[in-house]
CSV table of C-alpha atoms in Angstrom, one decimal:
chain,number,residue,atom,x,y,z
X,1,UNK,CA,-10.5,-84.0,63.6
X,2,UNK,CA,-8.8,-80.6,63.9
X,3,UNK,CA,-5.8,-81.4,66.1
X,4,UNK,CA,-4.7,-77.8,66.6
X,5,UNK,CA,-4.8,-74.3,65.3
X,6,UNK,CA,-1.4,-72.5,65.3
X,7,UNK,CA,-0.9,-68.8,65.9
X,8,UNK,CA,-2.5,-66.8,63.1
X,9,UNK,CA,-0.5,-65.0,60.4
X,10,UNK,CA,-1.5,-61.4,59.5
X,11,UNK,CA,-5.2,-61.6,58.7
X,12,UNK,CA,-5.4,-58.4,56.7
X,13,UNK,CA,-5.7,-58.0,52.9
X,14,UNK,CA,-2.8,-56.5,51.1
X,15,UNK,CA,-2.8,-53.8,48.3
X,16,UNK,CA,-0.1,-54.2,45.8
X,17,UNK,CA,-0.1,-51.1,43.6
X,18,UNK,CA,2.2,-49.8,40.8
X,19,UNK,CA,4.1,-46.7,41.8
X,20,UNK,CA,3.7,-47.5,45.5
X,21,UNK,CA,0.2,-46.0,45.7
X,22,UNK,CA,-2.2,-46.7,48.6
X,23,UNK,CA,-6.0,-46.9,48.5
X,24,UNK,CA,-6.3,-43.3,49.6
X,25,UNK,CA,-4.3,-42.0,46.7
X,26,UNK,CA,-5.3,-44.3,43.9
X,27,UNK,CA,-6.6,-41.9,41.1
X,28,UNK,CA,-10.2,-41.9,40.1
X,29,UNK,CA,-10.9,-44.6,37.6
X,30,UNK,CA,-7.9,-46.8,38.7
X,31,UNK,CA,-8.4,-50.5,37.8
X,32,UNK,CA,-8.1,-52.8,40.8
X,33,UNK,CA,-8.0,-56.5,40.4
X,34,UNK,CA,-9.4,-59.2,42.6
X,35,UNK,CA,-11.3,-62.5,42.3
X,36,UNK,CA,-13.0,-62.0,45.6
X,37,UNK,CA,-16.6,-60.8,45.8
X,38,UNK,CA,-15.9,-59.9,49.5
X,39,UNK,CA,-13.0,-57.6,48.5
X,40,UNK,CA,-14.7,-56.3,45.5
X,41,UNK,CA,-17.9,-55.2,47.3
X,42,UNK,CA,-16.0,-53.4,50.0
X,43,UNK,CA,-13.8,-51.6,47.5
X,44,UNK,CA,-16.8,-50.5,45.6
X,45,UNK,CA,-18.6,-49.3,48.8
X,46,UNK,CA,-15.5,-47.3,50.0
X,47,UNK,CA,-14.3,-46.1,46.6
X,48,UNK,CA,-17.1,-46.2,44.0
X,49,UNK,CA,-14.9,-44.3,41.7
X,50,UNK,CA,-12.5,-47.3,41.3
X,51,UNK,CA,-13.0,-49.9,38.6
X,52,UNK,CA,-13.0,-53.4,40.1
X,53,UNK,CA,-12.1,-56.2,37.6
X,54,UNK,CA,-11.8,-59.9,37.9
X,55,UNK,CA,-8.3,-61.3,38.5
X,56,UNK,CA,-7.5,-65.0,38.3
X,57,UNK,CA,-4.5,-67.2,38.7
X,58,UNK,CA,-1.9,-68.1,41.4
X,59,UNK,CA,-0.1,-65.4,43.3
X,60,UNK,CA,2.8,-65.2,40.8
X,61,UNK,CA,0.4,-65.0,37.8
X,62,UNK,CA,-1.5,-62.2,39.5
X,63,UNK,CA,1.6,-60.2,40.3
X,64,UNK,CA,2.8,-60.6,36.7
X,65,UNK,CA,-0.5,-59.2,35.4
X,66,UNK,CA,0.0,-56.2,37.6
X,67,UNK,CA,3.6,-55.7,36.4
X,68,UNK,CA,2.4,-56.0,32.8
X,69,UNK,CA,0.2,-53.0,33.3
X,70,UNK,CA,-3.2,-54.8,33.1
X,71,UNK,CA,-4.2,-53.3,36.5
X,72,UNK,CA,-3.2,-50.3,38.6
X,73,UNK,CA,-3.4,-52.3,41.8
X,74,UNK,CA,-4.5,-55.8,43.0
X,75,UNK,CA,-5.6,-57.2,46.3
X,76,UNK,CA,-4.2,-60.4,47.9
X,77,UNK,CA,-3.9,-61.8,51.4
X,78,UNK,CA,-1.0,-60.6,53.5
X,79,UNK,CA,-0.5,-64.1,54.8
X,80,UNK,CA,0.0,-65.7,51.4
X,81,UNK,CA,2.5,-63.0,50.4
X,82,UNK,CA,4.4,-63.4,53.7
X,83,UNK,CA,4.5,-67.2,53.4
X,84,UNK,CA,5.9,-67.0,49.8
X,85,UNK,CA,8.5,-64.4,50.8
X,86,UNK,CA,6.9,-61.6,48.7
X,87,UNK,CA,6.0,-59.3,51.6
X,88,UNK,CA,8.1,-56.6,50.0
X,89,UNK,CA,5.5,-56.2,47.2
X,90,UNK,CA,2.9,-55.0,49.7
X,91,UNK,CA,2.3,-51.2,49.3
X,92,UNK,CA,-0.5,-51.1,52.0
X,93,UNK,CA,-1.8,-53.5,54.6
X,94,UNK,CA,-5.5,-52.7,54.5
X,95,UNK,CA,-7.1,-52.2,57.9
X,96,UNK,CA,-10.1,-54.4,58.8
X,97,UNK,CA,-11.8,-51.1,59.5
X,98,UNK,CA,-11.7,-50.6,55.7
X,99,UNK,CA,-11.9,-54.2,54.3
X,100,UNK,CA,-12.8,-57.1,56.6
X,101,UNK,CA,-10.9,-60.2,55.7
X,102,UNK,CA,-12.4,-63.6,54.9
X,103,UNK,CA,-13.4,-65.9,57.7
X,104,UNK,CA,-10.3,-67.6,59.1
X,105,UNK,CA,-7.9,-65.7,56.8
X,106,UNK,CA,-4.3,-66.2,57.8
X,107,UNK,CA,-5.1,-69.1,60.1
X,108,UNK,CA,-4.2,-72.8,59.6
X,109,UNK,CA,-5.8,-75.9,60.9
X,110,UNK,CA,-3.9,-79.1,61.3
X,111,UNK,CA,-6.0,-82.3,61.0
X,112,UNK,CA,-5.3,-85.7,62.3
X,113,UNK,CA,-7.2,-88.9,63.3
X,114,UNK,CA,-9.4,-88.1,66.2
X,115,UNK,CA,-8.4,-91.3,68.1
X,116,UNK,CA,-4.6,-90.7,67.8
X,117,UNK,CA,-4.0,-89.5,71.3
X,118,UNK,CA,-0.2,-89.4,70.9
X,119,UNK,CA,-0.3,-87.1,67.9
X,120,UNK,CA,-2.9,-84.9,69.5
X,121,UNK,CA,-0.6,-84.5,72.4
X,122,UNK,CA,2.2,-83.4,70.2
X,123,UNK,CA,-0.1,-81.0,68.2
X,124,UNK,CA,-1.2,-79.4,71.5
X,125,UNK,CA,2.2,-77.8,71.7
X,126,UNK,CA,1.5,-75.9,68.5
X,127,UNK,CA,-2.1,-74.9,69.5
X,128,UNK,CA,-2.7,-71.1,70.0
X,129,UNK,CA,-5.9,-70.6,72.0
X,130,UNK,CA,-6.5,-66.9,71.2
X,131,UNK,CA,-6.4,-67.8,67.5
X,132,UNK,CA,-8.7,-70.8,68.0
X,133,UNK,CA,-11.2,-68.6,69.8
X,134,UNK,CA,-11.2,-65.9,67.2
X,135,UNK,CA,-11.5,-68.4,64.3
X,136,UNK,CA,-14.3,-70.3,66.0
X,137,UNK,CA,-16.3,-67.1,66.4
X,138,UNK,CA,-15.7,-66.2,62.7
X,139,UNK,CA,-16.7,-69.7,61.6
X,140,UNK,CA,-19.9,-69.6,63.7
X,141,UNK,CA,-20.8,-66.3,62.1
X,142,UNK,CA,-20.3,-67.9,58.6
X,143,UNK,CA,-22.4,-70.9,59.6
X,144,UNK,CA,-25.2,-68.8,60.9
X,145,UNK,CA,-25.4,-67.2,57.4
X,146,UNK,CA,-25.0,-70.5,55.7
X,147,UNK,CA,-22.3,-68.8,53.7
X,148,UNK,CA,-19.4,-70.0,51.6
X,149,UNK,CA,-16.4,-68.5,49.7
X,150,UNK,CA,-18.6,-67.5,46.8
X,151,UNK,CA,-20.6,-64.9,48.6
X,152,UNK,CA,-19.5,-61.4,49.9
X,153,UNK,CA,-19.1,-62.2,53.6
X,154,UNK,CA,-16.2,-61.0,55.8
X,155,UNK,CA,-15.4,-61.4,59.5
X,156,UNK,CA,-12.6,-60.6,61.9
X,157,UNK,CA,-12.4,-61.4,65.6
X,158,UNK,CA,-9.8,-60.2,68.1
X,159,UNK,CA,-9.4,-61.0,71.8
X,160,UNK,CA,-9.5,-58.2,74.3
X,161,UNK,CA,-7.9,-58.3,77.8
X,162,UNK,CA,-10.4,-59.4,80.5
X,163,UNK,CA,-11.9,-56.9,82.9
X,164,UNK,CA,-12.5,-57.4,86.6
X,165,UNK,CA,-13.5,-61.0,86.0
X,166,UNK,CA,-10.2,-61.8,84.2
X,167,UNK,CA,-12.1,-63.5,81.4
X,168,UNK,CA,-11.0,-62.4,77.9
X,169,UNK,CA,-13.6,-60.8,75.7
X,170,UNK,CA,-13.9,-61.6,72.0
X,171,UNK,CA,-14.7,-58.7,69.7
X,172,UNK,CA,-16.2,-59.9,66.4
X,173,UNK,CA,-17.0,-57.7,63.4
X,174,UNK,CA,-19.0,-59.2,60.5
X,175,UNK,CA,-20.0,-57.9,57.1
X,176,UNK,CA,-22.4,-58.9,54.3
X,177,UNK,CA,-22.5,-56.8,51.2
X,178,UNK,CA,-24.0,-56.8,47.8
X,179,UNK,CA,-21.7,-57.6,44.9
X,180,UNK,CA,-22.2,-54.1,43.4
X,181,UNK,CA,-21.1,-52.5,46.7
X,182,UNK,CA,-24.3,-50.4,47.1
X,183,UNK,CA,-25.4,-52.2,50.2
X,184,UNK,CA,-23.1,-53.2,53.0
X,185,UNK,CA,-24.2,-54.4,56.4
X,186,UNK,CA,-21.6,-54.4,59.1
X,187,UNK,CA,-21.8,-54.9,62.9
X,188,UNK,CA,-19.6,-55.5,65.8
X,189,UNK,CA,-20.5,-57.5,68.9
X,190,UNK,CA,-18.6,-58.7,72.0
X,191,UNK,CA,-18.9,-61.8,74.1
X,192,UNK,CA,-16.9,-64.6,75.8
X,193,UNK,CA,-18.5,-67.6,74.1
X,194,UNK,CA,-17.2,-67.7,70.5
X,195,UNK,CA,-19.9,-70.0,69.1
X,196,UNK,CA,-22.8,-68.0,70.6
X,197,UNK,CA,-21.2,-64.7,69.6
X,198,UNK,CA,-20.8,-65.7,66.0
X,199,UNK,CA,-24.3,-67.1,65.8
X,200,UNK,CA,-25.9,-64.0,67.4
X,201,UNK,CA,-24.0,-61.7,65.1
X,202,UNK,CA,-25.0,-63.7,62.1
X,203,UNK,CA,-28.7,-63.7,63.2
X,204,UNK,CA,-28.5,-60.0,63.7
X,205,UNK,CA,-27.3,-59.3,60.2
X,206,UNK,CA,-30.0,-61.7,58.8
X,207,UNK,CA,-32.6,-59.6,60.6
X,208,UNK,CA,-31.2,-56.6,58.8
X,209,UNK,CA,-31.7,-58.1,55.4
X,210,UNK,CA,-28.5,-60.2,54.9
X,211,UNK,CA,-30.6,-63.1,53.7
X,212,UNK,CA,-31.9,-61.1,50.7
X,213,UNK,CA,-28.4,-59.9,49.8
X,214,UNK,CA,-27.0,-63.5,50.0
X,215,UNK,CA,-29.9,-64.9,47.9
X,216,UNK,CA,-29.1,-62.4,45.1
X,217,UNK,CA,-25.4,-63.3,45.2
X,218,UNK,CA,-26.0,-67.1,44.7
């Protein structure tokens, strides 16, 4: 069972570019490397003038390929770079308004035996409820789309302070895009039940044609 979900690391994607460039000032025709269909489709949608090429390997290998001049910029997860001590390589932390992260990006789940009450009690000290609610909403969205890491799906949930009722509201944004970046469906919904919120947002995008996009991607 999932014993706890600790506080989330930075969920955003990171741009690492030569010469310290950002997405806004990368020149036309610049080559950007990523192995993620999610990142690739959003880059093509936002900057169709960029050339997106496949980039494989571990973090160190990908950074070396950038330094060797094979790419003008690459996209990685902020969380991975921070955890490896390479945060200084980031030239831009890409806003979710521009590129939605992967479901659960930056979050960890600690598993244990479901009947180990003592260990569950210890793990409860590490549990971060706002992160758990956000990740639950994102995962429910992914489940509603029957998606996986091989399709261009992104989601990001944040908690907003409660109103008069005092209950916190979850704001969830989800995205499904075509691999070529021509079609990108994106919507934001709010609610207080993470599972229902994720499911309803997924069903809404399916009604807009996400099922056809995903069928073409698999």
